[in-house]
Coordinates of C-alpha atoms and ligand atoms in Angstrom, one line a residue:
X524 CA -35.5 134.2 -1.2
X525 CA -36.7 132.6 -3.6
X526 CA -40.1 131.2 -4.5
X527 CA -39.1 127.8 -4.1
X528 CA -37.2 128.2 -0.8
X529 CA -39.8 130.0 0.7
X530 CA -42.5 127.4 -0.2
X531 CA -40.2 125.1 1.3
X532 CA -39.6 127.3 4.9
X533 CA -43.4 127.7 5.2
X534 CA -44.3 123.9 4.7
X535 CA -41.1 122.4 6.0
X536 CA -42.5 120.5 8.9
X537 CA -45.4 119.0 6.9
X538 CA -42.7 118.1 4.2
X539 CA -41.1 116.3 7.1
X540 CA -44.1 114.3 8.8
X541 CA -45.5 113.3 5.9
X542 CA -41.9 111.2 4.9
X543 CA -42.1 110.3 8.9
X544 CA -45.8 108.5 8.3
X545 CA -44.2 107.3 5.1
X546 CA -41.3 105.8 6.9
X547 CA -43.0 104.3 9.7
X548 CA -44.6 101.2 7.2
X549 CA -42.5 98.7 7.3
X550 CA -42.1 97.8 3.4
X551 CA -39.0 95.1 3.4
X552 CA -39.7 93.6 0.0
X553 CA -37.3 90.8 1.0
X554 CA -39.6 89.5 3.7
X555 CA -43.3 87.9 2.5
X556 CA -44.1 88.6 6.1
X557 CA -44.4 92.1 5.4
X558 CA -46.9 91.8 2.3
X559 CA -49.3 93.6 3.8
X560 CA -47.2 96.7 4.6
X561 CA -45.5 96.6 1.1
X562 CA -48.8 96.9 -0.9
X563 CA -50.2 99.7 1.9
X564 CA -46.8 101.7 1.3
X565 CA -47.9 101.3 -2.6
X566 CA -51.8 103.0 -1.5
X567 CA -49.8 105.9 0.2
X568 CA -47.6 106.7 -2.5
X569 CA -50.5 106.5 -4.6
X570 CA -52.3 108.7 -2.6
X571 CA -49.2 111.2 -2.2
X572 CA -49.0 111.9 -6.1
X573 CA -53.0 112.8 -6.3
X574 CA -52.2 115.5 -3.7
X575 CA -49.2 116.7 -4.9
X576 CA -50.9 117.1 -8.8
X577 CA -51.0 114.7 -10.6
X578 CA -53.8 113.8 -13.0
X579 CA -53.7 110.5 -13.5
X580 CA -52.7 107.8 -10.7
X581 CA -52.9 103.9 -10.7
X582 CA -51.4 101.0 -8.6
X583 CA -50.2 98.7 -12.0
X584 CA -50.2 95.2 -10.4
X585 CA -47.6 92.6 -11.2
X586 CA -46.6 89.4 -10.6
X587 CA -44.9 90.8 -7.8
X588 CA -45.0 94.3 -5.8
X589 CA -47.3 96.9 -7.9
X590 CA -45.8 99.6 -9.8
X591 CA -47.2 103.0 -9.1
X592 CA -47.7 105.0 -12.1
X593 CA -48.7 108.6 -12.0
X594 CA -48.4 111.3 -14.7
X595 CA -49.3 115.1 -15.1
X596 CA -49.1 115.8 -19.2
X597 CA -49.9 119.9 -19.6
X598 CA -48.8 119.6 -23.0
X599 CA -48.1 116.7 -25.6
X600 CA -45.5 119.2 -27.3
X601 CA -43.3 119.8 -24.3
X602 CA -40.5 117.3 -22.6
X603 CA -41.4 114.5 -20.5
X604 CA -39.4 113.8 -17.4
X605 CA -39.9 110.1 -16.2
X606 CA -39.2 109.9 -12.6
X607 CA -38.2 106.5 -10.9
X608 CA -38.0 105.3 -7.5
X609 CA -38.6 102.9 -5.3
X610 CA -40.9 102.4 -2.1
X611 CA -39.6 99.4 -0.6
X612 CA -36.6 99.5 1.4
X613 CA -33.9 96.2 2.7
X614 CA -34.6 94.5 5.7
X615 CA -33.6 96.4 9.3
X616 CA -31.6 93.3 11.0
X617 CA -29.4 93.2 13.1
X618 CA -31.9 94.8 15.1
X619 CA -29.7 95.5 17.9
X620 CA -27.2 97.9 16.4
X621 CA -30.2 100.6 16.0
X622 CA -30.2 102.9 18.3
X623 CA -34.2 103.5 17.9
X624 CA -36.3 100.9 16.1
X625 CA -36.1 101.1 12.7
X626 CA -39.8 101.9 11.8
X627 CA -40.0 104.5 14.4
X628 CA -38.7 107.3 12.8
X629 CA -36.8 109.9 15.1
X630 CA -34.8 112.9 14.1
X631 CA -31.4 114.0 15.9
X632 CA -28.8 115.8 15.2
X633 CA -25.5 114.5 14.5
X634 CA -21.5 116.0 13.9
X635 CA -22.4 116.1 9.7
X636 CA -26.2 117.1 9.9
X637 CA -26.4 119.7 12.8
X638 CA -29.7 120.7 11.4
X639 CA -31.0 117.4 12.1
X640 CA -31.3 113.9 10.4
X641 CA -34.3 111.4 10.1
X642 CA -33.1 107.8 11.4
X643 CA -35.3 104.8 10.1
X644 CA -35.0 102.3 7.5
X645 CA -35.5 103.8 4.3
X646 CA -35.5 107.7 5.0
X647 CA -32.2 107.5 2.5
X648 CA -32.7 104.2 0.4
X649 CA -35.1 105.6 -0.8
X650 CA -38.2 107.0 0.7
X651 CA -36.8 110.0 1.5
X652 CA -35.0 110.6 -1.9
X653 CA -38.1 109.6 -3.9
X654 CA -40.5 111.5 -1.7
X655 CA -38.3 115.0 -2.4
X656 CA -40.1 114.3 -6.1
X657 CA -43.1 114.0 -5.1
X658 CA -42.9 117.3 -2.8
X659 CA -40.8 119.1 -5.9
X660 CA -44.0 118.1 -8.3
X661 CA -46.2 119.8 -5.5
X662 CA -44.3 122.5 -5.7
X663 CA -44.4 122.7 -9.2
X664 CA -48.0 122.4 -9.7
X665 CA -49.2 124.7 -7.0
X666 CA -46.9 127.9 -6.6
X667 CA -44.2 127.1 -9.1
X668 CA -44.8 125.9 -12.3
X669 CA -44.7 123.3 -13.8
X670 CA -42.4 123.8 -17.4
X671 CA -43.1 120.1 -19.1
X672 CA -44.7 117.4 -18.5
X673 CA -43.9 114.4 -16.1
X674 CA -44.3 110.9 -15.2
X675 CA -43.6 109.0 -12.2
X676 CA -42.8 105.3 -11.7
X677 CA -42.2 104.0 -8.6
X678 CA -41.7 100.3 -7.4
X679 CA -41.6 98.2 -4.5
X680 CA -38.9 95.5 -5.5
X681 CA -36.1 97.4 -6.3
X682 CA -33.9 95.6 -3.3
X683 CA -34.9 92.3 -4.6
X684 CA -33.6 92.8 -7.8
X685 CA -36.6 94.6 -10.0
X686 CA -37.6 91.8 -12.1
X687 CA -41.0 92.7 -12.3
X688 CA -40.3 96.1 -13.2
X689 CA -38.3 94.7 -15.9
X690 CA -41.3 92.9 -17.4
X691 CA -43.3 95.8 -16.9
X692 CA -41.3 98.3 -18.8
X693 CA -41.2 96.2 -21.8
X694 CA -44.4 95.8 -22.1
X695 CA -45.2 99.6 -21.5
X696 CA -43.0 101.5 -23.4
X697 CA -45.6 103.8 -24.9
X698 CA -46.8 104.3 -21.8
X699 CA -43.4 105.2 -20.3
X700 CA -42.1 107.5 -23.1
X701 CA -39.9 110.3 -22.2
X702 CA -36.8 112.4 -22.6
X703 CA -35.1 112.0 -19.8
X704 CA -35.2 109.7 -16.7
X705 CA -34.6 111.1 -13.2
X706 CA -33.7 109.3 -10.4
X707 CA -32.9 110.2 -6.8
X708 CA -31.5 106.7 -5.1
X709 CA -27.7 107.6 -5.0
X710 CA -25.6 109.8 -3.2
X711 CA -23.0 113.2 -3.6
X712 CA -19.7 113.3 -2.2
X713 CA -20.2 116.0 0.8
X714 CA -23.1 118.4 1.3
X715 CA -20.7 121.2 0.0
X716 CA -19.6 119.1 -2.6
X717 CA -22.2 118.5 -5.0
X718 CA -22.1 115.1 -7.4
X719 CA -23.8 113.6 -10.3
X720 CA -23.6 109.8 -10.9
X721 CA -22.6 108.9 -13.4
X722 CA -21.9 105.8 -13.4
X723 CA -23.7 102.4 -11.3
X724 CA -21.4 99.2 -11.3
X725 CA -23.4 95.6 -12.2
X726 CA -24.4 93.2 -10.1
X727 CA -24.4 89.2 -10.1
X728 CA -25.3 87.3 -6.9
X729 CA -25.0 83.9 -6.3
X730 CA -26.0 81.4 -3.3
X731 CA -23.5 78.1 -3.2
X732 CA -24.0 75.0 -1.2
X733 CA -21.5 72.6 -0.6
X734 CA -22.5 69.2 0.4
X735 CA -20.1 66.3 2.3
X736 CA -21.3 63.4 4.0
X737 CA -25.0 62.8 4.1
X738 CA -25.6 64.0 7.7
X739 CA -23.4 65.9 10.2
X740 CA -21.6 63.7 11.7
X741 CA -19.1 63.7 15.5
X742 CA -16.0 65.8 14.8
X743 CA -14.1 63.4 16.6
X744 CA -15.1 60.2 15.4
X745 CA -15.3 61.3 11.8
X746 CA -12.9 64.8 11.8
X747 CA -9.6 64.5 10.0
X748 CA -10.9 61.4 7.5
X749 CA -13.4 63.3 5.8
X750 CA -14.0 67.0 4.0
X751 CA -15.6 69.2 6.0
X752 CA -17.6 71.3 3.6
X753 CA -17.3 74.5 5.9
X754 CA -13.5 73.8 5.7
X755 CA -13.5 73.4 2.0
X756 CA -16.1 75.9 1.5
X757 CA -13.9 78.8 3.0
X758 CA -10.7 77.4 1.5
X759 CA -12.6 77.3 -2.0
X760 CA -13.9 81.2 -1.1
X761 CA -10.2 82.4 -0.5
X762 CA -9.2 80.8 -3.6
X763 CA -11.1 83.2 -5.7
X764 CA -8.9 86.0 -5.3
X765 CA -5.1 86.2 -5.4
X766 CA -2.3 87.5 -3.6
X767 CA -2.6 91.1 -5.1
X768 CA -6.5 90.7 -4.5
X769 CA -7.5 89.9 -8.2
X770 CA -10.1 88.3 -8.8
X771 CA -9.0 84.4 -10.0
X772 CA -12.1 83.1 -12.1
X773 CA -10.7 82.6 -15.6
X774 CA -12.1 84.9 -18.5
X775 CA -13.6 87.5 -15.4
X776 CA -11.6 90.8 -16.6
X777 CA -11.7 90.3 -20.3
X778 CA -14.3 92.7 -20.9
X779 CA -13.6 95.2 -18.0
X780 CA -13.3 98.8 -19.7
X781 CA -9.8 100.1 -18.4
X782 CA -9.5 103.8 -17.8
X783 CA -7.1 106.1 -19.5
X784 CA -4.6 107.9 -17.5
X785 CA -6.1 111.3 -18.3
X786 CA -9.7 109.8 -17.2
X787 CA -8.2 108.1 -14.2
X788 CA -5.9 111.8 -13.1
X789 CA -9.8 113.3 -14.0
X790 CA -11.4 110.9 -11.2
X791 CA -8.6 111.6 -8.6
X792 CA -9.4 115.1 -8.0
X793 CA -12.3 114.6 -6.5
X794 CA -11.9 115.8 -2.7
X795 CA -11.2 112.4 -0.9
X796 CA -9.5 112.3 2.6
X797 CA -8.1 108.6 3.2
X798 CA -8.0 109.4 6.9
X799 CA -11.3 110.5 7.3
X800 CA -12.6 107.5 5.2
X801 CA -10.5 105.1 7.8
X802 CA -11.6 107.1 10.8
X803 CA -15.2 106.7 9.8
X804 CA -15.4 103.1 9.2
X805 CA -12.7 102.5 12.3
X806 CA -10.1 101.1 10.5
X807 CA -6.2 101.3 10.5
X808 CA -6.2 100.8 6.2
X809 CA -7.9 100.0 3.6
X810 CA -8.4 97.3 1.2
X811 CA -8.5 95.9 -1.9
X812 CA -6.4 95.5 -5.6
X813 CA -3.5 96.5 -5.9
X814 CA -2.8 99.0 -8.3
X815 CA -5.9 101.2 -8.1
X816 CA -7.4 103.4 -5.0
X817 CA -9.7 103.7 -3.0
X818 CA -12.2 105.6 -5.1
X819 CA -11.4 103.6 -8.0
X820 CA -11.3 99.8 -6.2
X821 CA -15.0 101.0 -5.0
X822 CA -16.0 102.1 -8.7
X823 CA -14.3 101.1 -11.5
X824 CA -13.2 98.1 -10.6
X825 CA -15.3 94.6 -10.3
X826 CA -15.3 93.0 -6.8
X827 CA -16.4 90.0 -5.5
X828 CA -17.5 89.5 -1.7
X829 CA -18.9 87.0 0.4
X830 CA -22.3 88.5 2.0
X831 CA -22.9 86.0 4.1
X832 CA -21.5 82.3 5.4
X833 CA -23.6 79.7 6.8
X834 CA -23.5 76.0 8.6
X835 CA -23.0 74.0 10.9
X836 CA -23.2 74.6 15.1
X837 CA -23.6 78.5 15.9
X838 CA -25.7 78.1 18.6
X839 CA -24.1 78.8 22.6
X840 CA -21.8 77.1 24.1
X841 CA -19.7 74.4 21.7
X842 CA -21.0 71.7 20.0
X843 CA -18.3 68.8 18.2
X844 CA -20.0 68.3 14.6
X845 CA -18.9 68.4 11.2
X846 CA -22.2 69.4 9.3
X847 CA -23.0 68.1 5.9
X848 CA -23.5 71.6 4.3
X849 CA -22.2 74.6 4.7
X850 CA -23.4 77.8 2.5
X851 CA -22.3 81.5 1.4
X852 CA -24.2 84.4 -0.7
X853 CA -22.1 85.7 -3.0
X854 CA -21.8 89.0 -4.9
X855 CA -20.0 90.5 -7.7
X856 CA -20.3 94.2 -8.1
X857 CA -19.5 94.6 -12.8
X858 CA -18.6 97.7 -14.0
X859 CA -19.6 98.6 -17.6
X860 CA -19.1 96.2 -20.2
X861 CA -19.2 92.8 -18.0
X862 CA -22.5 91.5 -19.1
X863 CA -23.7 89.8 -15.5
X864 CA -25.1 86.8 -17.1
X865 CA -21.9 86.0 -18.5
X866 CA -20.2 86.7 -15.6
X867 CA -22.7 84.4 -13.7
X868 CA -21.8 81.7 -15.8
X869 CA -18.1 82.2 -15.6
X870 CA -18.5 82.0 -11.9
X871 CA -20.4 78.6 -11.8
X872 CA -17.9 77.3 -14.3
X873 CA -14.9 77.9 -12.1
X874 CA -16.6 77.1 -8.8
X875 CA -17.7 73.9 -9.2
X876 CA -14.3 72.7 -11.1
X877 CA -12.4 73.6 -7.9
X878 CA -14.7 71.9 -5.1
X879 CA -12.1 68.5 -4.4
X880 CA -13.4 65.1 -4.5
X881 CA -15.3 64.3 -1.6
X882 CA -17.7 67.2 -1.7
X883 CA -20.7 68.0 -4.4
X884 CA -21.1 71.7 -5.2
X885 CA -24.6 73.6 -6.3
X886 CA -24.5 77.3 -7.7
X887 CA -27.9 79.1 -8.1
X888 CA -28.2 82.1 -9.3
X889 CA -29.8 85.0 -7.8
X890 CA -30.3 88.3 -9.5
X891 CA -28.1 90.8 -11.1
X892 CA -28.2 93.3 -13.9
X893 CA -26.2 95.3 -16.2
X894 CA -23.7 98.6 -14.8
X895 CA -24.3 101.9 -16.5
X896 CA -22.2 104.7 -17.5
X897 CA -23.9 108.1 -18.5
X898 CA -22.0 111.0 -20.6
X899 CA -21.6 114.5 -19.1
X900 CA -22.1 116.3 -22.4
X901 CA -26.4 115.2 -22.8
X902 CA -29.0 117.4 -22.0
X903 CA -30.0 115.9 -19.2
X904 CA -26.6 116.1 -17.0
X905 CA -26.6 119.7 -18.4
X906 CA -29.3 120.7 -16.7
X907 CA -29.1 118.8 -13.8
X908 CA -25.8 120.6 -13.4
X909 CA -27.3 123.7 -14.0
X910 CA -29.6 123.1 -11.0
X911 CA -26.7 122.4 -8.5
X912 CA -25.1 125.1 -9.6
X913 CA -28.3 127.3 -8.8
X914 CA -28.9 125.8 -5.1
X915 CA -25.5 124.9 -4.3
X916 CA -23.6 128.0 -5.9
X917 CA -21.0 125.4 -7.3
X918 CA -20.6 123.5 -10.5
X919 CA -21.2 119.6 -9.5
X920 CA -18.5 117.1 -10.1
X921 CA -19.1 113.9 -12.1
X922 CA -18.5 111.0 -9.8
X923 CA -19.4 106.8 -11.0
X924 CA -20.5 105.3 -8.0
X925 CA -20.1 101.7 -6.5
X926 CA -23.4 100.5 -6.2
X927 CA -25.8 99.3 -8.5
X928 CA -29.5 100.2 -9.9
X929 CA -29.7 97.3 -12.0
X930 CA -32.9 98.4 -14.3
X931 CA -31.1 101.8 -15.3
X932 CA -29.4 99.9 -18.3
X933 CA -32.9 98.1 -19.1
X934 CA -34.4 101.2 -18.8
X935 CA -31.8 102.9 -21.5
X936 CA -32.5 99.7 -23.9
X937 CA -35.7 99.6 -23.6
X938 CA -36.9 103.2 -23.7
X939 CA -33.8 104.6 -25.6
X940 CA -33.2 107.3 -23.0
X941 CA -30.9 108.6 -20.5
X942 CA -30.7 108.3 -16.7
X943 CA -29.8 111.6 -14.7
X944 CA -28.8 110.2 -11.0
X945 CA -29.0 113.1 -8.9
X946 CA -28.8 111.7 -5.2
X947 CA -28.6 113.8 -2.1
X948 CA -27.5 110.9 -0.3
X949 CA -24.1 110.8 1.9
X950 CA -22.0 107.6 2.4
X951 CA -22.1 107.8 5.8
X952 CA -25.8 108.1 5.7
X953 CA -25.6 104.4 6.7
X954 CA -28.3 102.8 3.9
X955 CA -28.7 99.1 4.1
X956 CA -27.1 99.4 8.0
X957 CA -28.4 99.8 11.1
X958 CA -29.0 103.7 12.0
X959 CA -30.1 104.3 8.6
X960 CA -31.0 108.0 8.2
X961 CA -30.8 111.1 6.0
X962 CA -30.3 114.2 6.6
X963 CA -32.9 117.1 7.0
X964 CA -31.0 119.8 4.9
X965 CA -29.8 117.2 2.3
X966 CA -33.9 116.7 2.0
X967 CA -35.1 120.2 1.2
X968 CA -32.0 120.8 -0.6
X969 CA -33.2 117.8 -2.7
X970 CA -36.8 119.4 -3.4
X971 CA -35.6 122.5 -4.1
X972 CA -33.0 121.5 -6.5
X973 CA -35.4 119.2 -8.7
X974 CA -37.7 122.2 -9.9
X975 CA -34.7 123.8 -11.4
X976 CA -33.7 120.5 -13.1
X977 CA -37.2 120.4 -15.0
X978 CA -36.6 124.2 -16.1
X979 CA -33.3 123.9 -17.4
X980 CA -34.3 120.1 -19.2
X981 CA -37.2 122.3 -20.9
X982 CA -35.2 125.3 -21.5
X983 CA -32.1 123.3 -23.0
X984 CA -34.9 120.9 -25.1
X985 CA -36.1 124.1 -26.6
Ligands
BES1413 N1 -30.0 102.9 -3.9 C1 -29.2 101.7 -3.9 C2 -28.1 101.7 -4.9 C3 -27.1 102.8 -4.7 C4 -26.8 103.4 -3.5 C5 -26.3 103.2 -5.8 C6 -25.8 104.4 -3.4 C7 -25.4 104.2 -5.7 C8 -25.1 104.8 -4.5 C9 -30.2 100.6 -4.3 O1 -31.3 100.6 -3.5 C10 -29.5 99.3 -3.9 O2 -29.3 99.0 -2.8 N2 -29.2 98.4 -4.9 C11 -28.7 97.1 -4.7 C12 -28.9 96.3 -5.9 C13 -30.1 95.5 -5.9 C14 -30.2 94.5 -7.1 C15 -30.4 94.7 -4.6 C16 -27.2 97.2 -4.4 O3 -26.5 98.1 -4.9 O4 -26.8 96.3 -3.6
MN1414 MN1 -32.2 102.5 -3.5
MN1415 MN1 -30.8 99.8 -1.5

């Protein structure tokens, strides 16, 4: 065995209460009625990073959430690794599809983790995946050693969009100078396939409001002489994509990067079972533009979905009303290339010159950022590849992913290096859903692979 694995066997069970006290604060960033357990999950991470070494530890406040910053520099000469995370996680509703309360934090076995998984909101997205840093840097810095020097940076706002930490890296970048950045808050495609990201898709999201008659009026002394704005809202919404499912805003493809055959026959061999995808999500088939697959309609490819639709009665019972205003969220996942603000503006353009007469239509922006694409041949992806390969005895397979980690681009402008996204996550790990939870061997496996990223980053650096 060796030292790493046997550090991790002997303190195993501390490795796992300590991400069980972390879980248990609620820290939904989204909700100001959980202020007070955001800023104490900031105090515990803080708290975390003095135990597990580090030499320098402050809470940077913000407009918003703090930013806890912690560094150990050995040696001004050597690499830095700047490791980011974040500490806040996405609200738990609806609260009635968990099968134990989301801040309670349970483990149980299930069919993919028979050595156990820890269920709570968060334990993926991204305590756990941050907190396999923190242990790693213990690791490091007791038994191990520690080959470079590193910095950690972890934030409470990601899920709302990371504006703050936008502001904060600007004006700290001195502070947060590095060679590489290394982030945990994605996934790999099975636990016996290994994956890098390599790629995070952009993000623009949108609220809309459509307003009819000045208050909601009797459906049957009004209905059928004036718009409806949940009718025209929904009508408007199906609009927006076409019979192939295309996306119909004018102008929204002309900067999407389109794959070459030999990268696109690359991406397809990936292991990917379409039955087991439909059998895990129960459905009878999939979705989505025609022309591309699965993998690709969820990566390459820009989307646009409603997230959620509001107005009028939804109480019990039935009630005859034709509301005034009727509402949807909006997102649009960008891959590289499709800068979100223009996209945002594109969007607004085209929504409010379809809404018919008889209806007024407001578009406010939310949030969004930038999608990022990472090369395979830098440094850092060599090394991190050398780690898999080390605890998973297989070379790792480049795979872009769907989601989005908005600051990674700012982080790339900004800074002027690259982000290694080495998740341990699994899609069916069920982040942002109810029964959230990760599993207890993807955990370990996480915190033992990470030591062997900062030796090969050093090594290679050399
Ligand atoms: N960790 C996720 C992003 C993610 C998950 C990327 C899995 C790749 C694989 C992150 O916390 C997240 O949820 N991001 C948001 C964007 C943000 C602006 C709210 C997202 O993707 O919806
Ligand atoms: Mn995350
Ligand atoms: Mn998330």
């Amino acid at each position: 065995m060796s030292s790493i694995q046997s550090y991790i066997s002997d303190n195993k069970d501390r490795f796992l209460s300590e991400l069980i006290e972390l879980l248990k604060i609620p820290s939904i960033s989204a909700d100001s009625a959980y202020k007070n357990d955001v800023l104490k999950t900031a105090e515990v991470i803080k708290d975390s990073l003095i135990n597990a070494g580090c030499d320098h530890v402050e809470v940077c406040q913000t407009d918003g959430y703090p930013i806890v910053y912690g560094e150990k520099i050995i040696d001004p000469n050597l690499p830095i690794v700047l490791v980011y995370g974040h500490y806040d996680v996405q609200p738990p509703d609806p609260l009635d599809l968990w099968d134990s309360p989301p801040f309670e934090p349970i483990i149980k076995n299930t069919e993919l983790h028979p050595e156990g998984a820890i269920f709570a909101r968060g334990a993926c997205d991204d305590k756990g995946q941050m907190y396999m840093h923190v242990k790693a840097l213990e690791y490091m810095t007791t038994e191990g050693e520690l080959p470079c020097n590193v910095k950690f940076m972890i934030e409470g706002e990601e899920e709302v969009g990371s504006e703050n930490l936008g502001h904060f890296v600007k004006a700290n970048r001195e502070k947060l100078e590095n060679d590489v950045i290394l982030i945990s808050d994605t996934g790999m495609i099975a636990k016996d396939v290994p994956s890098i990201t390599t790629g995070l898709r952009g993000l623009s999201y949108v609220e809309v409001e459509v307003t009819g008659p000045n208050r909601d009026l009797h459906s049957g002394l009004y209905g059928g002489a004036v718009a409806n704005p949940i009718n025209v809202l929904t009508k408007m919404i199906a609009s927006l994509h076409d019979e192939n499912n295309h996306i119909t805003i004018p102008g929204f493809y002309d900067n999407v990067e389109n794959l070459s055959d030999v990268e696109r026959a690359e991406m397809a061999k990936a292991p990917f079972s379409l039955e087991n995808y439909k059998k895990a999500l129960d459905i009878d088939a999939v979705y989505g533009e025609e022309g591309y697959t699965t993998n690709e309609r969820n990566s390459i490819r820009p989307t646009l979905d409603v997230n959620g639709i509001w107005g009028g009665y939804t109480g019990e019972g039935a009630k005859t009303v034709i509301a005034s205003k009727a509402y949807a969220k909006i997102s649009m996942r960008l891959v590289p290339n499709q800068d979100w603000g223009d996209i945002t503006h594109l969007f607004k353009t085209h929504f409010e010159s379809i809404a018919p007469a008889g209806v007024r239509v407001k578009v406010t922006p939310h949030h969004g950022g930038q999608g990022y694409v990472t090369p395979i041949d830098s440094l850092g992806y060599k090394a991190a590849a050398k780690a898999y390969e080390q605890t998973f005895g297989k070379t790792p397979i480049p795979q872009r992913s769907g989601g989005s980690i908005p600051i990674v681009s700012l982080f790339e402008e900004e800074l002027k290096s690259k982000t290694i996204l080495m998740g341990f996550g699994l899609d069916s790990d069920a982040i942002h859903s109810p029964n959230e939870h990760f599993g207890v061997w993807n955990y370990l496996k996480g915190i033992e692979t990470i030591p062997h990223f900062y030796k090969y980053f050093t090594e290679l650096k050399k």
